[in-house]
mmCIF file of C-alpha atoms and ligand atoms in Angstrom:
data_model
loop_
_atom_site.group_PDB
_atom_site.id
_atom_site.type_symbol
_atom_site.label_atom_id
_atom_site.label_comp_id
_atom_site.label_asym_id
_atom_site.label_seq_id
_atom_site.Cartn_x
_atom_site.Cartn_y
_atom_site.Cartn_z
ATOM 1 C CA MET A 361 17.394 58.344 -43.697
ATOM 2 C CA LEU A 362 19.989 57.088 -45.953
ATOM 3 C CA ARG A 363 22.558 57.443 -43.085
ATOM 4 C CA HIS A 364 20.130 56.082 -40.119
ATOM 5 C CA ALA A 365 19.140 52.932 -42.964
ATOM 6 C CA VAL A 366 23.184 51.742 -43.181
ATOM 7 C CA ASP A 367 23.800 52.269 -39.785
ATOM 8 C CA SER A 368 20.663 50.433 -38.525
ATOM 9 C CA SER A 369 19.670 47.948 -42.080
ATOM 10 C CA PRO A 370 22.026 45.108 -42.591
ATOM 11 C CA HIS A 371 20.229 44.906 -46.117
ATOM 12 C CA TYR A 372 20.585 48.316 -46.593
ATOM 13 C CA ARG A 373 24.489 48.379 -44.868
ATOM 14 C CA ASP A 374 25.286 46.146 -47.576
ATOM 15 C CA THR A 375 23.608 47.735 -50.687
ATOM 16 C CA ILE A 376 24.055 51.045 -50.189
ATOM 17 C CA GLY A 377 27.013 51.584 -47.378
ATOM 18 C CA ALA A 378 29.640 52.538 -49.949
ATOM 19 C CA LEU A 379 27.509 54.948 -51.887
ATOM 20 C CA VAL A 380 26.383 56.643 -49.097
ATOM 21 C CA ALA A 381 30.024 56.974 -47.388
ATOM 22 C CA ARG A 382 30.498 58.727 -50.764
ATOM 23 C CA GLY A 383 27.536 60.607 -51.079
ATOM 24 C CA ALA A 384 26.247 59.839 -54.092
ATOM 25 C CA PRO A 385 23.337 60.977 -55.634
ATOM 26 C CA LEU A 386 19.587 59.470 -54.876
ATOM 27 C CA ALA A 387 19.254 58.792 -58.382
ATOM 28 C CA GLU A 388 22.552 56.526 -58.540
ATOM 29 C CA PHE A 389 21.353 53.944 -55.663
ATOM 30 C CA PRO A 390 19.709 50.678 -56.681
ATOM 31 C CA THR A 391 16.044 50.736 -56.278
ATOM 32 C CA LEU A 392 13.408 48.109 -54.384
ATOM 33 C CA THR A 393 10.513 45.811 -55.807
ATOM 34 C CA LYS A 394 8.137 44.631 -54.164
ATOM 35 C CA ARG A 395 9.613 40.969 -53.980
ATOM 36 C CA ALA A 396 12.846 41.948 -53.012
ATOM 37 C CA LEU A 397 11.543 43.965 -49.792
ATOM 38 C CA MET A 398 9.345 40.509 -49.427
ATOM 39 C CA GLU A 399 12.646 38.387 -49.708
ATOM 40 C CA ASN A 400 15.149 40.775 -47.584
ATOM 41 C CA PHE A 401 12.074 41.858 -45.215
ATOM 42 C CA ASP A 402 14.137 40.603 -42.239
ATOM 43 C CA ARG A 403 17.358 42.183 -43.119
ATOM 44 C CA ILE A 404 16.106 45.855 -44.105
ATOM 45 C CA VAL A 405 13.877 46.644 -40.691
ATOM 46 C CA THR A 406 15.779 48.585 -38.681
ATOM 47 C CA ASP A 407 14.671 46.563 -35.409
ATOM 48 C CA ALA A 408 16.171 43.092 -35.561
ATOM 49 C CA ARG A 409 13.087 41.571 -33.291
ATOM 50 C CA LEU A 410 10.945 42.642 -36.266
ATOM 51 C CA ARG A 411 10.704 39.244 -38.433
ATOM 52 C CA ARG A 412 8.269 38.600 -41.502
ATOM 53 C CA ARG A 413 6.880 35.381 -40.939
ATOM 54 C CA GLN A 414 6.589 36.870 -36.777
ATOM 55 C CA VAL A 415 4.189 39.910 -39.074
ATOM 56 C CA GLU A 416 2.636 37.576 -41.124
ATOM 57 C CA ARG A 417 1.605 35.735 -37.960
ATOM 58 C CA HIS A 418 0.109 38.327 -36.451
ATOM 59 C CA LEU A 419 -1.896 39.247 -39.310
ATOM 60 C CA ASP A 420 -3.345 36.128 -39.525
ATOM 61 C CA GLY A 421 -3.953 35.709 -35.811
ATOM 62 C CA ASP A 422 -6.907 36.943 -34.037
ATOM 63 C CA ASN A 423 -5.962 40.790 -33.035
ATOM 64 C CA PRO A 424 -4.084 42.150 -36.516
ATOM 65 C CA ALA A 425 -4.907 45.489 -35.188
ATOM 66 C CA SER A 426 -3.156 45.594 -32.031
ATOM 67 C CA LEU A 427 0.312 46.670 -31.763
ATOM 68 C CA LEU A 428 3.101 43.805 -32.428
ATOM 69 C CA LEU A 429 5.818 43.845 -29.838
ATOM 70 C CA ASP A 430 3.691 46.068 -28.384
ATOM 71 C CA GLU A 431 4.926 49.316 -30.423
ATOM 72 C CA TYR A 432 4.341 48.082 -34.676
ATOM 73 C CA ARG A 433 1.385 48.961 -36.350
ATOM 74 C CA VAL A 434 1.755 46.061 -38.787
ATOM 75 C CA MET A 435 -0.078 45.640 -41.934
ATOM 76 C CA ALA A 436 -0.792 43.547 -45.086
ATOM 77 C CA THR A 437 -1.809 44.009 -48.868
ATOM 78 C CA GLY A 438 -2.980 41.621 -50.984
ATOM 79 C CA GLY A 439 -2.377 44.357 -53.736
ATOM 80 C CA THR A 440 -3.557 45.138 -56.846
ATOM 81 C CA THR A 441 -1.111 43.386 -58.313
ATOM 82 C CA GLY A 442 -1.946 40.241 -56.825
ATOM 83 C CA GLU A 443 1.525 39.713 -54.601
ATOM 84 C CA ARG A 444 1.158 39.661 -51.302
ATOM 85 C CA GLY A 445 3.183 42.622 -49.299
ATOM 86 C CA ILE A 446 3.735 43.592 -45.412
ATOM 87 C CA THR A 447 4.582 46.679 -43.937
ATOM 88 C CA ALA A 448 5.448 47.945 -40.035
ATOM 89 C CA PHE A 449 5.804 51.505 -38.870
ATOM 90 C CA ASP A 450 6.447 52.312 -35.506
ATOM 91 C CA GLY A 451 4.480 55.027 -33.309
ATOM 92 C CA ALA A 452 6.033 58.228 -35.064
ATOM 93 C CA ALA A 453 5.827 57.029 -38.372
ATOM 94 C CA TRP A 454 2.042 55.333 -38.075
ATOM 95 C CA LEU A 455 1.148 59.361 -36.544
ATOM 96 C CA ALA A 456 3.134 60.556 -39.470
ATOM 97 C CA ALA A 457 0.946 58.766 -42.029
ATOM 98 C CA ILE A 458 -2.409 59.844 -40.263
ATOM 99 C CA ALA A 459 -1.382 63.492 -39.733
ATOM 100 C CA ASN A 460 -0.732 63.180 -43.454
ATOM 101 C CA MET A 461 -4.012 62.258 -44.013
ATOM 102 C CA VAL A 462 -5.653 64.669 -41.908
ATOM 103 C CA ARG A 463 -3.494 67.627 -43.275
ATOM 104 C CA PHE A 464 -5.221 65.973 -46.911
ATOM 105 C CA GLN A 465 -8.398 66.073 -45.800
ATOM 106 C CA LYS A 466 -8.632 69.489 -44.433
ATOM 107 C CA ILE A 467 -6.823 70.307 -48.052
ATOM 108 C CA VAL A 468 -10.719 69.603 -49.465
ATOM 109 C CA GLY A 469 -12.251 71.109 -46.759
ATOM 110 C CA ILE A 470 -12.875 67.986 -43.941
ATOM 111 C CA ASP A 471 -12.375 68.838 -40.377
ATOM 112 C CA GLU A 472 -13.363 67.138 -37.122
ATOM 113 C CA THR A 473 -17.038 68.595 -37.560
ATOM 114 C CA THR A 474 -17.845 66.746 -41.300
ATOM 115 C CA ARG A 475 -19.742 64.346 -41.402
ATOM 116 C CA SER A 476 -17.276 62.246 -43.523
ATOM 117 C CA MET A 477 -17.287 58.060 -43.665
ATOM 118 C CA ALA A 478 -15.650 55.564 -45.407
ATOM 119 C CA VAL A 479 -16.902 52.405 -47.290
ATOM 120 C CA PHE A 480 -13.511 50.025 -48.188
ATOM 121 C CA ALA A 481 -12.505 47.326 -47.143
ATOM 122 C CA SER A 482 -13.564 44.967 -44.521
ATOM 123 C CA SER A 483 -10.359 43.523 -43.174
ATOM 124 C CA PRO A 484 -8.544 45.015 -40.410
ATOM 125 C CA VAL A 485 -5.030 44.058 -41.995
ATOM 126 C CA HIS A 486 -5.313 46.659 -44.457
ATOM 127 C CA ILE A 487 -4.717 49.773 -44.401
ATOM 128 C CA SER A 488 -7.650 52.122 -45.358
ATOM 129 C CA TYR A 489 -9.126 50.255 -42.688
ATOM 130 C CA ARG A 490 -6.896 51.310 -39.997
ATOM 131 C CA ILE A 491 -6.723 55.064 -41.166
ATOM 132 C CA GLY A 492 -10.835 55.037 -41.186
ATOM 133 C CA ALA A 493 -10.427 53.522 -37.702
ATOM 134 C CA GLU A 494 -8.448 56.441 -36.435
ATOM 135 C CA LEU A 495 -10.324 58.867 -38.581
ATOM 136 C CA ARG A 496 -13.606 57.736 -37.236
ATOM 137 C CA ALA A 497 -11.898 57.991 -33.599
ATOM 138 C CA ILE A 498 -11.721 62.033 -34.145
ATOM 139 C CA ARG A 499 -15.058 62.733 -35.659
ATOM 140 C CA PRO A 500 -18.972 62.434 -35.436
ATOM 141 C CA ALA A 501 -19.824 59.183 -34.840
ATOM 142 C CA ALA A 502 -20.545 57.488 -38.392
ATOM 143 C CA PRO A 503 -21.775 54.047 -39.295
ATOM 144 C CA GLY A 504 -18.851 51.146 -39.977
ATOM 145 C CA LEU A 505 -19.666 50.285 -43.408
ATOM 146 C CA ASN A 506 -17.144 47.947 -45.795
ATOM 147 C CA VAL A 507 -18.384 47.168 -49.432
ATOM 148 C CA LEU A 508 -18.585 43.702 -48.752
ATOM 149 C CA MET A 509 -21.776 44.068 -47.208
ATOM 150 C CA PRO A 510 -25.024 43.762 -48.986
ATOM 151 C CA THR A 511 -25.461 47.277 -50.946
ATOM 152 C CA GLU A 512 -29.165 47.370 -49.171
ATOM 153 C CA THR A 513 -27.442 47.983 -45.630
ATOM 154 C CA ILE A 514 -25.466 50.377 -46.840
ATOM 155 C CA THR A 515 -27.861 52.053 -48.617
ATOM 156 C CA GLN A 516 -29.792 52.383 -45.447
ATOM 157 C CA ALA A 517 -26.745 53.360 -43.164
ATOM 158 C CA LEU A 518 -26.103 56.055 -45.768
ATOM 159 C CA ASN A 519 -29.821 57.241 -45.746
ATOM 160 C CA ILE A 520 -29.739 57.895 -42.239
ATOM 161 C CA TYR A 521 -26.241 59.106 -41.508
ATOM 162 C CA GLN A 522 -26.700 61.820 -44.374
ATOM 163 C CA PRO A 523 -22.774 61.762 -45.404
ATOM 164 C CA GLU A 524 -21.142 65.519 -46.489
ATOM 165 C CA VAL A 525 -18.109 63.411 -47.475
ATOM 166 C CA ILE A 526 -18.251 59.082 -48.956
ATOM 167 C CA SER A 527 -14.407 58.062 -49.258
ATOM 168 C CA THR A 528 -14.634 54.939 -51.156
ATOM 169 C CA TYR A 529 -13.135 52.800 -54.298
ATOM 170 C CA PRO A 530 -14.128 54.365 -57.777
ATOM 171 C CA SER A 531 -15.674 51.337 -58.521
ATOM 172 C CA PHE A 532 -18.168 51.698 -55.528
ATOM 173 C CA VAL A 533 -18.931 54.939 -56.601
ATOM 174 C CA ARG A 534 -21.085 53.453 -59.233
ATOM 175 C CA ILE A 535 -22.856 51.294 -57.402
ATOM 176 C CA LEU A 536 -23.746 54.018 -55.057
ATOM 177 C CA ALA A 537 -24.975 56.406 -57.847
ATOM 178 C CA GLU A 538 -27.118 53.187 -59.263
ATOM 179 C CA GLU A 539 -28.334 52.594 -56.026
ATOM 180 C CA GLN A 540 -29.507 57.012 -55.640
ATOM 181 C CA GLN A 541 -30.470 56.916 -59.666
ATOM 182 C CA ALA A 542 -33.102 53.422 -58.520
ATOM 183 C CA GLY A 543 -33.893 56.206 -55.852
ATOM 184 C CA ARG A 544 -33.395 53.492 -53.510
ATOM 185 C CA LEU A 545 -30.405 55.953 -52.390
ATOM 186 C CA ARG A 546 -31.084 59.439 -51.095
ATOM 187 C CA ILE A 547 -28.478 61.653 -50.180
ATOM 188 C CA LYS A 548 -26.376 64.730 -51.086
ATOM 189 C CA PRO A 549 -22.523 63.904 -50.368
ATOM 190 C CA ARG A 550 -20.716 67.611 -51.801
ATOM 191 C CA LEU A 551 -17.093 65.359 -51.796
ATOM 192 C CA ILE A 552 -16.515 62.073 -52.559
ATOM 193 C CA ARG A 553 -13.333 60.824 -52.479
ATOM 194 C CA THR A 554 -11.191 57.911 -53.842
ATOM 195 C CA SER A 555 -8.706 55.440 -53.126
ATOM 196 C CA ALA A 556 -6.949 52.709 -54.089
ATOM 197 C CA GLU A 557 -8.028 51.533 -57.491
ATOM 198 C CA THR A 558 -7.850 54.123 -60.754
ATOM 199 C CA LEU A 559 -10.541 56.687 -61.024
ATOM 200 C CA THR A 560 -11.167 57.806 -64.258
ATOM 201 C CA GLN A 561 -13.009 60.467 -65.820
ATOM 202 C CA ASP A 562 -16.355 58.853 -66.039
ATOM 203 C CA VAL A 563 -16.332 58.257 -62.341
ATOM 204 C CA ARG A 564 -15.447 62.090 -61.758
ATOM 205 C CA GLU A 565 -18.825 62.769 -64.374
ATOM 206 C CA LEU A 566 -20.893 60.115 -63.082
ATOM 207 C CA ALA A 567 -20.779 61.545 -59.315
ATOM 208 C CA ALA A 568 -21.056 65.060 -60.813
ATOM 209 C CA ALA A 569 -24.567 63.991 -62.923
ATOM 210 C CA THR A 570 -25.863 61.747 -59.985
ATOM 211 C CA TRP A 571 -24.989 64.159 -57.361
ATOM 212 C CA GLN A 572 -23.341 67.419 -58.374
ATOM 213 C CA ALA A 573 -20.378 66.175 -56.035
ATOM 214 C CA THR A 574 -16.935 66.742 -56.384
ATOM 215 C CA VAL A 575 -14.016 63.472 -56.671
ATOM 216 C CA ALA A 576 -10.992 64.083 -55.281
ATOM 217 C CA ASN A 577 -9.041 61.675 -55.901
ATOM 218 C CA SER A 578 -6.513 60.155 -52.805
ATOM 219 C CA TYR A 579 -3.113 58.228 -53.235
ATOM 220 C CA VAL A 580 -2.458 55.696 -50.255
ATOM 221 C CA CYS A 581 0.216 53.012 -50.638
ATOM 222 C CA THR A 582 0.031 49.758 -47.834
ATOM 223 C CA GLU A 583 4.061 49.923 -47.871
ATOM 224 C CA ALA A 584 4.420 54.001 -47.508
ATOM 225 C CA GLY A 585 1.391 55.204 -46.590
ATOM 226 C CA PRO A 586 -1.014 57.937 -47.568
ATOM 227 C CA MET A 587 1.253 59.922 -50.090
ATOM 228 C CA GLY A 588 -1.003 62.132 -51.932
ATOM 229 C CA HIS A 589 -4.433 64.052 -52.162
ATOM 230 C CA GLU A 590 -6.012 65.932 -54.799
ATOM 231 C CA CYS A 591 -7.387 69.421 -53.253
ATOM 232 C CA LEU A 592 -10.907 70.478 -55.105
ATOM 233 C CA TYR A 593 -9.909 71.178 -58.224
ATOM 234 C CA ALA A 594 -9.509 67.404 -58.268
ATOM 235 C CA ASP A 595 -6.822 67.873 -61.243
ATOM 236 C CA GLY A 596 -4.088 66.059 -60.189
ATOM 237 C CA LEU A 597 -2.987 64.308 -56.472
ATOM 238 C CA HIS A 598 -1.129 66.684 -54.619
ATOM 239 C CA LEU A 599 1.929 64.702 -53.134
ATOM 240 C CA ALA A 600 3.359 64.848 -49.622
ATOM 241 C CA GLU A 601 7.037 65.922 -50.777
ATOM 242 C CA ASP A 602 8.085 66.486 -46.995
ATOM 243 C CA ALA A 603 7.236 62.959 -46.032
ATOM 244 C CA PHE A 604 8.798 61.347 -49.372
ATOM 245 C CA VAL A 605 10.719 62.152 -52.108
ATOM 246 C CA PHE A 606 9.136 60.894 -55.424
ATOM 247 C CA GLU A 607 10.675 60.101 -58.908
ATOM 248 C CA VAL A 608 9.143 59.191 -62.288
ATOM 249 C CA VAL A 609 11.210 57.175 -64.666
ATOM 250 C CA ASP A 610 11.708 54.724 -67.299
ATOM 251 C CA ALA A 611 11.346 51.574 -67.723
ATOM 252 C CA ASP A 612 15.198 51.772 -67.170
ATOM 253 C CA HIS A 613 15.241 53.816 -64.260
ATOM 254 C CA ARG A 614 15.668 57.318 -66.246
ATOM 255 C CA PRO A 615 13.923 60.177 -65.066
ATOM 256 C CA VAL A 616 11.082 61.160 -66.858
ATOM 257 C CA ARG A 617 10.287 64.639 -67.423
ATOM 258 C CA ASN A 618 7.815 66.473 -66.147
ATOM 259 C CA GLY A 619 4.314 65.719 -68.782
ATOM 260 C CA THR A 620 5.877 62.536 -69.749
ATOM 261 C CA GLU A 621 4.530 59.332 -68.631
ATOM 262 C CA GLY A 622 6.520 57.219 -66.887
ATOM 263 C CA ALA A 623 7.045 53.247 -65.982
ATOM 264 C CA LYS A 624 7.014 53.649 -62.676
ATOM 265 C CA LEU A 625 7.534 55.614 -59.370
ATOM 266 C CA LEU A 626 9.970 54.998 -56.954
ATOM 267 C CA VAL A 627 9.089 56.485 -53.679
ATOM 268 C CA THR A 628 11.739 57.115 -50.631
ATOM 269 C CA THR A 629 9.710 57.277 -47.087
ATOM 270 C CA LEU A 630 11.697 60.146 -44.648
ATOM 271 C CA THR A 631 9.532 59.003 -41.604
ATOM 272 C CA ASN A 632 9.138 55.070 -41.380
ATOM 273 C CA ARG A 633 12.003 54.665 -39.769
ATOM 274 C CA THR A 634 11.512 51.179 -38.812
ATOM 275 C CA LEU A 635 11.088 50.296 -42.592
ATOM 276 C CA PRO A 636 13.037 52.560 -44.383
ATOM 277 C CA LEU A 637 12.134 52.054 -48.467
ATOM 278 C CA LEU A 638 14.373 53.648 -50.423
ATOM 279 C CA ARG A 639 13.678 53.898 -54.342
ATOM 280 C CA TYR A 640 10.866 51.335 -53.695
ATOM 281 C CA GLU A 641 9.168 50.850 -57.273
ATOM 282 C CA ILE A 642 5.772 51.384 -57.225
ATOM 283 C CA SER A 643 4.431 49.865 -60.477
ATOM 284 C CA ASP A 644 1.987 52.964 -61.208
ATOM 285 C CA VAL A 645 2.011 54.647 -65.189
ATOM 286 C CA VAL A 646 1.735 57.946 -63.745
ATOM 287 C CA THR A 647 2.968 61.617 -65.301
ATOM 288 C CA MET A 648 3.839 64.913 -63.469
ATOM 289 C CA ALA A 649 2.245 68.227 -64.066
ATOM 290 C CA THR A 650 3.724 70.709 -65.616
ATOM 291 C CA GLU A 651 2.547 73.574 -64.538
ATOM 292 C CA PRO A 652 1.884 74.246 -60.441
ATOM 293 C CA CYS A 653 -1.790 73.874 -59.469
ATOM 294 C CA PRO A 654 -4.375 77.234 -59.472
ATOM 295 C CA CYS A 655 -5.037 76.210 -55.623
ATOM 296 C CA GLY A 656 -1.265 77.434 -54.998
ATOM 297 C CA LEU A 657 -0.629 74.821 -52.378
ATOM 298 C CA PRO A 658 3.650 74.246 -52.399
ATOM 299 C CA VAL A 659 3.986 70.674 -53.322
ATOM 300 C CA TRP A 660 3.936 69.292 -56.966
ATOM 301 C CA ARG A 661 1.466 66.966 -58.451
ATOM 302 C CA ILE A 662 0.484 63.817 -60.198
ATOM 303 C CA ALA A 663 -1.385 64.790 -63.245
ATOM 304 C CA SER A 664 -2.349 61.572 -63.870
ATOM 305 C CA ILE A 665 -2.094 57.707 -63.015
ATOM 306 C CA ALA A 666 -2.773 55.754 -66.471
ATOM 307 C CA GLY A 667 -2.853 52.898 -64.321
ATOM 308 C CA ARG A 668 -1.101 49.615 -63.394
ATOM 309 C CA ARG A 669 2.066 48.179 -65.187
ATOM 310 C CA GLU A 670 0.143 44.703 -64.107
ATOM 311 C CA GLU A 671 -2.881 45.904 -66.358
ATOM 312 C CA MET A 672 -1.386 45.866 -69.269
ATOM 313 C CA LEU A 673 -2.795 43.632 -71.956
ATOM 314 C CA ARG A 674 -0.440 42.045 -74.999
ATOM 315 C CA PHE A 675 -1.739 41.562 -78.088
ATOM 316 C CA ALA A 676 -0.564 40.012 -81.489
ATOM 317 C CA LYS A 677 0.701 43.033 -83.453
ATOM 318 C CA ARG A 678 -0.316 43.838 -86.825
ATOM 319 C CA GLY A 679 2.676 42.937 -89.512
ATOM 320 C CA GLY A 680 4.087 40.660 -86.857
ATOM 321 C CA GLY A 681 5.166 40.917 -83.430
ATOM 322 C CA THR A 682 3.528 42.265 -80.081
ATOM 323 C CA VAL A 683 1.662 45.183 -78.579
ATOM 324 C CA ASP A 684 1.429 45.774 -75.090
ATOM 325 C CA VAL A 685 -2.254 47.910 -74.248
ATOM 326 C CA HIS A 686 -3.117 49.300 -71.145
ATOM 327 C CA ALA A 687 -6.507 48.107 -69.773
ATOM 328 C CA HIS A 688 -7.760 51.359 -69.741
ATOM 329 C CA ARG A 689 -7.718 51.945 -72.505
ATOM 330 C CA LEU A 690 -9.825 49.572 -73.516
ATOM 331 C CA ARG A 691 -12.773 51.200 -71.006
ATOM 332 C CA SER A 692 -14.543 53.237 -72.338
ATOM 333 C CA PRO A 693 -16.591 50.959 -75.342
ATOM 334 C CA LEU A 694 -17.363 49.129 -71.973
ATOM 335 C CA THR A 695 -18.376 52.551 -69.767
ATOM 336 C CA SER A 696 -19.933 53.676 -73.064
ATOM 337 C CA ALA A 697 -22.743 50.783 -73.206
ATOM 338 C CA GLU A 698 -26.109 51.050 -72.328
ATOM 339 C CA GLY A 699 -27.012 48.074 -69.831
ATOM 340 C CA VAL A 700 -23.012 47.211 -68.512
ATOM 341 C CA ARG A 701 -23.175 47.010 -65.351
ATOM 342 C CA GLN A 702 -19.136 46.071 -64.148
ATOM 343 C CA PHE A 703 -16.546 44.595 -66.219
ATOM 344 C CA GLN A 704 -13.397 42.848 -66.324
ATOM 345 C CA PHE A 705 -10.819 41.633 -68.726
ATOM 346 C CA ALA A 706 -8.987 38.561 -69.125
ATOM 347 C CA PRO A 707 -6.007 38.327 -71.190
ATOM 348 C CA LEU A 708 -6.402 34.590 -73.549
ATOM 349 C CA PRO A 709 -3.392 33.068 -74.961
ATOM 350 C CA ASP A 710 -5.186 34.091 -78.742
ATOM 351 C CA GLY A 711 -6.892 37.489 -77.506
ATOM 352 C CA LEU A 712 -8.874 38.893 -74.663
ATOM 353 C CA GLU A 713 -12.331 38.246 -72.773
ATOM 354 C CA ILE A 714 -14.317 40.366 -71.135
ATOM 355 C CA LYS A 715 -16.702 39.668 -68.453
ATOM 356 C CA VAL A 716 -19.860 41.578 -68.375
ATOM 357 C CA SER A 717 -22.465 42.092 -65.732
ATOM 358 C CA PHE A 718 -25.113 43.290 -67.637
ATOM 359 C CA PHE A 719 -28.602 45.336 -65.983
ATOM 360 C CA ARG A 720 -31.755 43.055 -65.742
ATOM 361 C CA GLY A 721 -33.678 42.928 -68.959
ATOM 362 C CA VAL A 722 -31.176 44.256 -71.309
ATOM 363 C CA ASP A 723 -30.753 42.566 -74.708
ATOM 364 C CA VAL A 724 -27.548 40.709 -73.752
ATOM 365 C CA GLU A 725 -26.355 39.655 -77.106
ATOM 366 C CA ALA A 726 -26.933 42.573 -78.829
ATOM 367 C CA ILE A 727 -24.750 44.655 -76.369
ATOM 368 C CA SER A 728 -21.996 41.509 -76.094
ATOM 369 C CA ARG A 729 -21.522 42.692 -80.151
ATOM 370 C CA LYS A 730 -21.455 45.931 -80.051
ATOM 371 C CA ILE A 731 -18.843 45.847 -77.578
ATOM 372 C CA GLU A 732 -16.797 43.176 -79.224
ATOM 373 C CA LEU A 733 -17.094 45.706 -82.530
ATOM 374 C CA THR A 734 -16.079 49.022 -80.777
ATOM 375 C CA VAL A 735 -13.238 47.444 -78.537
ATOM 376 C CA ARG A 736 -11.542 45.809 -81.882
ATOM 377 C CA VAL A 737 -11.625 49.096 -83.079
ATOM 378 C CA ALA A 738 -10.140 50.543 -79.610
ATOM 379 C CA LEU A 739 -7.424 47.871 -80.907
ATOM 380 C CA GLU A 740 -6.720 48.135 -84.420
ATOM 381 C CA ALA A 741 -6.309 52.218 -83.920
ATOM 382 C CA VAL A 742 -3.687 51.101 -81.730
ATOM 383 C CA HIS A 743 -2.363 48.442 -84.309
ATOM 384 C CA ALA A 744 -3.560 45.419 -82.018
ATOM 385 C CA GLN A 745 -4.988 42.796 -83.650
ATOM 386 C CA PRO A 746 -6.194 39.309 -81.411
ATOM 387 C CA SER A 747 -7.809 37.127 -83.074
ATOM 388 C CA ARG A 748 -10.392 36.266 -80.562
ATOM 389 C CA ILE A 749 -12.579 38.707 -78.859
ATOM 390 C CA LEU A 750 -15.086 37.145 -76.300
ATOM 391 C CA VAL A 751 -17.988 38.643 -74.219
ATOM 392 C CA LYS A 752 -19.272 36.988 -71.634
ATOM 393 C CA GLU A 753 -22.390 37.458 -69.929
ATOM 394 C CA VAL A 754 -21.390 37.069 -65.553
ATOM 395 C CA ASP A 755 -23.519 37.758 -62.577
ATOM 396 C CA ALA A 756 -21.436 39.882 -60.804
ATOM 397 C CA ILE A 757 -17.089 41.168 -60.361
ATOM 398 C CA GLU A 758 -16.134 39.738 -57.361
ATOM 399 C CA ARG A 759 -14.071 41.843 -55.526
ATOM 400 C CA SER A 760 -10.835 40.211 -54.533
ATOM 401 C CA GLY A 761 -7.970 40.339 -52.085
ATOM 402 C CA SER A 762 -7.846 41.254 -48.417
ATOM 403 C CA GLY A 763 -8.274 45.236 -49.889
ATOM 404 C CA ALA A 764 -11.741 43.858 -51.582
ATOM 405 C CA LYS A 765 -10.566 46.001 -54.394
ATOM 406 C CA GLU A 766 -12.507 45.248 -57.514
ATOM 407 C CA ARG A 767 -9.686 44.920 -60.490
ATOM 408 C CA LEU A 768 -9.845 45.691 -63.687
ATOM 409 C CA VAL A 769 -7.670 42.936 -65.182
ATOM 410 C CA VAL A 770 -7.481 38.957 -64.170
ATOM 411 C CA VAL A 771 -4.920 36.496 -64.933
ATOM 412 C CA ALA A 772 -5.760 33.201 -64.767
ATOM 413 C CA SER A 773 -1.971 31.474 -64.493
ATOM 414 C CA ALA A 774 0.818 33.196 -61.961
ATOM 415 C CA GLN A 775 2.837 34.247 -64.789
ATOM 416 C CA HIS A 776 1.929 38.033 -66.212
ATOM 417 C CA PRO A 777 1.222 38.154 -69.601
ATOM 418 C CA ALA A 778 2.846 41.329 -69.641
ATOM 419 C CA GLU A 779 5.967 39.665 -68.102
ATOM 420 C CA LYS A 780 8.690 38.977 -70.158
HETATM 421 ZN ZN1 ZN B 811 -4.724 72.186 -56.290
#
């Protein structure tokens, strides 16, 4: 792939030509950020006919799911990071991506006879929609649902279809569990597959309590394709190490040991010859496993994803300075509070706003006071001392971006608080 990139991509010829010529180890190669990918897209792709503007025009056009130049699957990510990215897969790369997903699903017992269905984004520009469309084509006919449809519509369709497996966002598992507990939804899935948002323990517990269902997380990056999937031990994401090279590094791009939390994940694709991604930066805070998985699969696992770097919140530190706290550390005060339906964090210059949508008929004031107190205690444990914590009642947390994901952290200004 390195040689191909240098031979066929003007950008890589300039940036890594000399490194490839002397056979330098991958660790010496420059990394590629999403911003750099977008800025240099036209020179990174190995087909000179492909242009970023043209890809964007195609995605904004009437038929974004059609092939561009009769050859390329193009997709976009609104991204959890809020920065738009685009991607192009040639025919072989797209088949490899779908084959990867089929293989992953086989690991958790899904085959072409399984009543498996997805509830993801509504937009065909998004990769989850496109993968879903491919998988629907090889399975018993399932209703086409998306998270932006009325919950009633989704509930009815699920009651009729009775899926064995549902693939959706972790935040939507909560909605489905709520429907089931209220008696409106009556399904018995054995497996929930999640994707796109960070999966937390409380969602696994919720699925186990509601349906006795296992939650298996999957790991898909729009730019690279499906990269990892949990087996039925549901204890970390097995990685497609035959299709990608994965490196966990610290903030200075030095490798970190298995079992140690990294600052980012670097991914190098071995299958997409049209858009070679070499040491592409993914801002997930991941920790690799230290032990092989008992399932016996020969590929390594990501033990945990703590979330995205963009979900880092910055607070004043006791005794001076600032301290960065990952928003996931503040989840438990919210998920353990009774009456909370959805929540979202928004940094304030002097503290934190917590938007909360409550269940009807609960004591909003009392719960808000309790949340403020428990969040403050959680922050004090890591020496963070915001002057203000504001709990704000909202009707609902809106989904955002083309992926219609539910964001854990939203920022009002363009400048992210964790950026220097
Ligand atoms: Zn396993």
